[in-house]
Coordinates of C-alpha atoms in Angstrom, one line a residue:
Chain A
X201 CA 0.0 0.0 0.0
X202 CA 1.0 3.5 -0.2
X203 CA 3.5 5.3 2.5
X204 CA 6.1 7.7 2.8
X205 CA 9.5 6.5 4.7
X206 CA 10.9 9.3 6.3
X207 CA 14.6 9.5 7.3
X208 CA 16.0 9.1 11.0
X209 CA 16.3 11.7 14.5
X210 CA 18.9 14.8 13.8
X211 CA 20.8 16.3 16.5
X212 CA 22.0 19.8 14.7
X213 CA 23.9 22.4 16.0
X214 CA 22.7 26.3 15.7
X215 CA 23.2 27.9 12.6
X216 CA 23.7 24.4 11.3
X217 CA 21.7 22.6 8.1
X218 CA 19.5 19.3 8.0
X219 CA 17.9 17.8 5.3
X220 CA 15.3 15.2 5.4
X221 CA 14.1 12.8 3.4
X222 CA 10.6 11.1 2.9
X223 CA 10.6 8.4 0.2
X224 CA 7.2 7.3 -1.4
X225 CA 6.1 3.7 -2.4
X226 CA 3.2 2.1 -3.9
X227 CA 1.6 4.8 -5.6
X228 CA 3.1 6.7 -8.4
X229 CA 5.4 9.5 -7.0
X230 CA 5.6 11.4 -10.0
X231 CA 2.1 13.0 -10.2
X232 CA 1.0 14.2 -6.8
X233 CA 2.3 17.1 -4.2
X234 CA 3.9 17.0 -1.0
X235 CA 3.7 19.1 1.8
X236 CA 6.1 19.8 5.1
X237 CA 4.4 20.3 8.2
X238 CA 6.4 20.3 11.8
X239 CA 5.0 19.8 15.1
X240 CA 7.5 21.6 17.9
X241 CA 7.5 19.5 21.2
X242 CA 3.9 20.0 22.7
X243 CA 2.9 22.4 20.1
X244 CA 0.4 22.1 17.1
X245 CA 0.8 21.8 13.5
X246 CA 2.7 24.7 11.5
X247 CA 2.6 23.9 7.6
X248 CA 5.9 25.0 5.8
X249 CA 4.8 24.4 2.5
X250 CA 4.4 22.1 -0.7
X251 CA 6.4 21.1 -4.1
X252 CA 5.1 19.6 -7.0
X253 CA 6.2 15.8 -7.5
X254 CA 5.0 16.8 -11.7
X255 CA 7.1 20.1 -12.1
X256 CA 9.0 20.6 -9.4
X257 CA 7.1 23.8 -8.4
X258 CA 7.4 25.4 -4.6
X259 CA 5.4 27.4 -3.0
X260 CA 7.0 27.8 0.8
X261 CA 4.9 29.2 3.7
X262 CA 5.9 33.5 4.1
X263 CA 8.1 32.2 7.7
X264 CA 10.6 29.9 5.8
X265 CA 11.2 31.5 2.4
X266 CA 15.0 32.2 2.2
X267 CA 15.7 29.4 4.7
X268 CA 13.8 26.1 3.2
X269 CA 13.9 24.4 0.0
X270 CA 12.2 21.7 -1.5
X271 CA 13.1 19.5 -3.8
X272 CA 12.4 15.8 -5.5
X273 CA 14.0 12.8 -6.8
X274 CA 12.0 11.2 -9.2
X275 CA 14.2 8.1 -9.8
X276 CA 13.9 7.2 -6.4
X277 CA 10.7 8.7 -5.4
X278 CA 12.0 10.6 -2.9
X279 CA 11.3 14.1 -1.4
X280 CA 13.7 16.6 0.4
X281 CA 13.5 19.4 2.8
X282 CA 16.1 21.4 3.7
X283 CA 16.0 23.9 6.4
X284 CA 19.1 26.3 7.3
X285 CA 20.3 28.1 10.1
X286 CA 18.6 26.6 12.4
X287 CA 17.8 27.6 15.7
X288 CA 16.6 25.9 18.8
X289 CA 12.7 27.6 17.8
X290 CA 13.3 24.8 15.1
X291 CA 13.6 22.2 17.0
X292 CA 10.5 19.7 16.4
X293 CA 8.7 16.9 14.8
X294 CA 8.9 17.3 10.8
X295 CA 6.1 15.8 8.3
X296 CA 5.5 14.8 4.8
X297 CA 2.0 14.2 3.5
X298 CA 0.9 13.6 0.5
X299 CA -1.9 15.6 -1.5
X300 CA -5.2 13.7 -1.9
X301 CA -5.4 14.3 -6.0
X302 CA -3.0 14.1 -8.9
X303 CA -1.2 17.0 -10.8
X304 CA -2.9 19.6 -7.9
X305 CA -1.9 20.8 -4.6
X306 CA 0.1 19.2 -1.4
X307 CA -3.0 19.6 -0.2
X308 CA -5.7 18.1 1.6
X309 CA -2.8 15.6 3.1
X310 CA -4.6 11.9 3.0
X311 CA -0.8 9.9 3.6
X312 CA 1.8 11.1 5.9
X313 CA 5.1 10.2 6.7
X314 CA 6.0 9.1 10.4
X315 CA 7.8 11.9 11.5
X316 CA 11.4 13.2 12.2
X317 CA 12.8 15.1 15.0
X318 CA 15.1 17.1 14.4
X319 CA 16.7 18.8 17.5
X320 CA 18.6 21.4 17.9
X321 CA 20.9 22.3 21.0
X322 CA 24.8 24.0 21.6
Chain B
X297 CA -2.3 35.3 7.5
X298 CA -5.4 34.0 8.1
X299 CA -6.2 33.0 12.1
X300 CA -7.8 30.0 12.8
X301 CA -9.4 29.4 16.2
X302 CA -10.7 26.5 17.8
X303 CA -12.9 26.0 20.7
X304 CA -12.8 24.7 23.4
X305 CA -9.1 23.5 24.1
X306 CA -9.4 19.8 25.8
X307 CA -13.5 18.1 25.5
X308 CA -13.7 14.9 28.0
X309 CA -16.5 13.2 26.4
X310 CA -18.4 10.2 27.1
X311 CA -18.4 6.9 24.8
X312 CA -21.8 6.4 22.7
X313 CA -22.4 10.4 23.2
X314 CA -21.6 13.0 20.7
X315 CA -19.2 15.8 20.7
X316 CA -18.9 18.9 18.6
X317 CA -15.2 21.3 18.1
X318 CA -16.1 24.7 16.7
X319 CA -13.6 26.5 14.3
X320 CA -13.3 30.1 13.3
X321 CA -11.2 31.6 10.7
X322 CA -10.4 35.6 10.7
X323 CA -11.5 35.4 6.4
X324 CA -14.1 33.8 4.8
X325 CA -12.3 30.7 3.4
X326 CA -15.6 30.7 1.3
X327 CA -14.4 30.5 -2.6
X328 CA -16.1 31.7 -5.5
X329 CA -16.3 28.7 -6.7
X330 CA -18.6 27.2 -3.6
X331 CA -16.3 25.4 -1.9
X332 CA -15.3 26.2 2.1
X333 CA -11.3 25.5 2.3
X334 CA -10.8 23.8 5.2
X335 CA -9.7 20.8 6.5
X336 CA -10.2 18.6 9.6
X337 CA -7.2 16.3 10.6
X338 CA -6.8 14.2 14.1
X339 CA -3.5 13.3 15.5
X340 CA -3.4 10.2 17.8
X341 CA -1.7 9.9 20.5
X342 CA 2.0 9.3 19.6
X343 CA 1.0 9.0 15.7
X344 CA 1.2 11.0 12.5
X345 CA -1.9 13.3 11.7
X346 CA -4.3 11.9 9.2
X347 CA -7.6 13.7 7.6
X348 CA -11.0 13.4 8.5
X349 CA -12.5 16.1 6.1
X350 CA -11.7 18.1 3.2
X351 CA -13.2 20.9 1.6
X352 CA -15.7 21.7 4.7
X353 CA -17.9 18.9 4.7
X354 CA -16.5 16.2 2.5
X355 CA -15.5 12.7 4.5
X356 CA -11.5 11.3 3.8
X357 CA -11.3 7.5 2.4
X358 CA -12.0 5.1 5.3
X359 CA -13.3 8.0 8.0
X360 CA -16.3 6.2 9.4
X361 CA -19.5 8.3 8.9
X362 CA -20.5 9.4 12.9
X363 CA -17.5 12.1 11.6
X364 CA -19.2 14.9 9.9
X365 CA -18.1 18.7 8.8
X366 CA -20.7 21.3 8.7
X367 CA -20.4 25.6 7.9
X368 CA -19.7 28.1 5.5
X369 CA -17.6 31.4 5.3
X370 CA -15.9 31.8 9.1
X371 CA -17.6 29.6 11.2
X372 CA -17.3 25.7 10.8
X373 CA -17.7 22.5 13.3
X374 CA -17.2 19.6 13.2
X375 CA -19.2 16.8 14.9
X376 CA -18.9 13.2 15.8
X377 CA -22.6 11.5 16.7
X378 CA -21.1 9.0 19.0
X379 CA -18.0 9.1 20.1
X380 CA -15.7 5.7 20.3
X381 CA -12.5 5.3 22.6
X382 CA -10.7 5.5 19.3
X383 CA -11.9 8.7 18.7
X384 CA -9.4 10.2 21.1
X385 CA -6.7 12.8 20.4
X386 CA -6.1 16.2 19.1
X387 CA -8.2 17.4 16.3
X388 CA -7.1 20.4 13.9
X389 CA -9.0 22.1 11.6
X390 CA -6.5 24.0 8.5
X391 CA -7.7 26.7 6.0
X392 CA -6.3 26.0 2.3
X393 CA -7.8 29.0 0.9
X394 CA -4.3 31.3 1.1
X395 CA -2.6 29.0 -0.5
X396 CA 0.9 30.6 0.5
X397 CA -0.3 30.8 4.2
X398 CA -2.0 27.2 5.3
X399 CA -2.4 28.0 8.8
X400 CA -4.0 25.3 11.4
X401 CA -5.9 26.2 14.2
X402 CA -4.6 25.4 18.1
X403 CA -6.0 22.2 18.1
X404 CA -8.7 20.1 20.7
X405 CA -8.1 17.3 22.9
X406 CA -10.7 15.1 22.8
X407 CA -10.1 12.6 25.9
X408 CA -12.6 10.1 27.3
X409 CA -13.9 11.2 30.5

C-alpha cells in the first residue's frame, strides 16, 4: 500500500543545516504534491509548505522563504526538505503528507510520513 | 495570515455520546467557486496526523460516517454523533484558501472522561 519513509532523528547544532528525506512507495510519486508540516514539542501543526512531484514547483509558507527548499527525486521517489540556520525555535517533529489528488496541490494531506525530529541544541 | 481558532481547548467526552469542536477563521475561506477551504485532521496519541475532512464537509477515504463537517464562510464545526474510545486525540482544523499561508488552528483534545 501506499507510504512515505521518512529519514531518521537529527541532532544539529545552531546555525547548522539538516535535510530530510521522505521516500514514497506504492503509488506513483511522479504525479502528486507533498507538503512539510512540523510539530514543535507540545505544540500544534505549523505547515511550511508544498512542491510539486509533476514540475517541481514550490510554494513555501511567508516564515521559511529564504531558509527552506524543497526539492524531489523522481528516480527514487523521494522528497527533500532542507532547512538552514537553524535555531533551537526549530527544534520539532517534521512531516511529509501527500496531497489527496494528482497534478494539484500538497493539499488536503490523506498519507503522511512518520515523523522526524530534528533537534537542535549548543 | 489568516487565524484560525478552535474552541474549546481539551473536551472529556463520554463513549456512545456526541461531541462537537467549533472553528473560526479571521476570512471567509468561502471561494467563489462554492467550496469552504478547510480541513479537519486528528493526531493520535504518539501518531502522525491523518484527515478526516476536506473541503468543509467532504468525508476522507475510510473516515467512518459518525465524523461529519458542517459551515460556510468563518464559522465551521465539526461533529462526531457518537464518540468511540478510538476517537481520542487532538483534532485540527486548516484553511487552504491562502494558498501561501496554510495555517492550522490550536487544536482540541478530545479525551474520554
Amino acid at each position: 500500500q501506499a507510504q512515505l519513509v521518512q529519514s531518521g532523528a537529527e541532532v544539529k547544532k545552531p546555525g547548522a543545516s539538516v535535510k530530510v528525506s521522505c521516500k514514497a512507495s506504492g503509488y506513483t510519486f511522479n504525479i502528486f504534491g507533498i507538503s512539510w508540516v512540523r510539530q514543535a514539542p507540545g505544540q500544534g501543526l505549523e505547515w511550511m509548505g508544498w512542491i510539486s512531484a509533476h514540475n517541481h514547483n514550490t510554494h513555501y509558507a511567508r516564515k521559511f522563504q529564504g531558509r527552506v527548499t524543497m526539492t524531489t527525486e523522481t528516480s527514487t521517489s523521494t522528497a527533500y526538505m532542507e532547512l538552514r540556520s537553524l535555531t533551537s525555535d526549530d527544534t520539532a517533529v517534521y512531516y511529509c503528507a501527500r496531497g489527496r489528488r494528482s497534478f494539484t496541490s500538497g493539499w488536503p494531506m490523506v498519507l503522511w510520513g512518520q515523523g522526524t525530529l530534528v533537534s537542535v541544541s549548543s | 495570515d489568516i487565524v484560525m481558532t478552535q474552541s474549546p481547548l481539551s473536551l472529556p467526552v463520554t463513549p456512545g455520546e456526541p461531541a462537537s469542536i467549533s472553528c473560526r477563521s479571521s476570512q471567509s475561506l468561502l471561494h467563489s467557486n462554492g467550496y469552504n477551504y478547510l480541513d479537519w485532521y486528528l493526531q493520535k496519541p504518539g501518531q502522525s496526523p491523518h484527515l478526516l475532512i476536506y473541503l468543509g464537509s467532504n468525508r476522507a477515504s475510510g473516515v467512518p460516517d459518525r465524523f461529519n463537517g458542517s459551515g460556510s464562510g468563518t464559522d465551521f464545526t465539526l461533529k462526531i454523533s457518537r464518540v468511540e474510545a478510538e476517537d481520542v486525540g487532538v483534532y485540527y482544523c486548516m484553511q487552504t484558501l491562502e494558498t501561501l499561508a496554510l495555517t492550522f488552528g490550536g487544536g482540541t483534545k478530545v479525551e474520554i472522561k
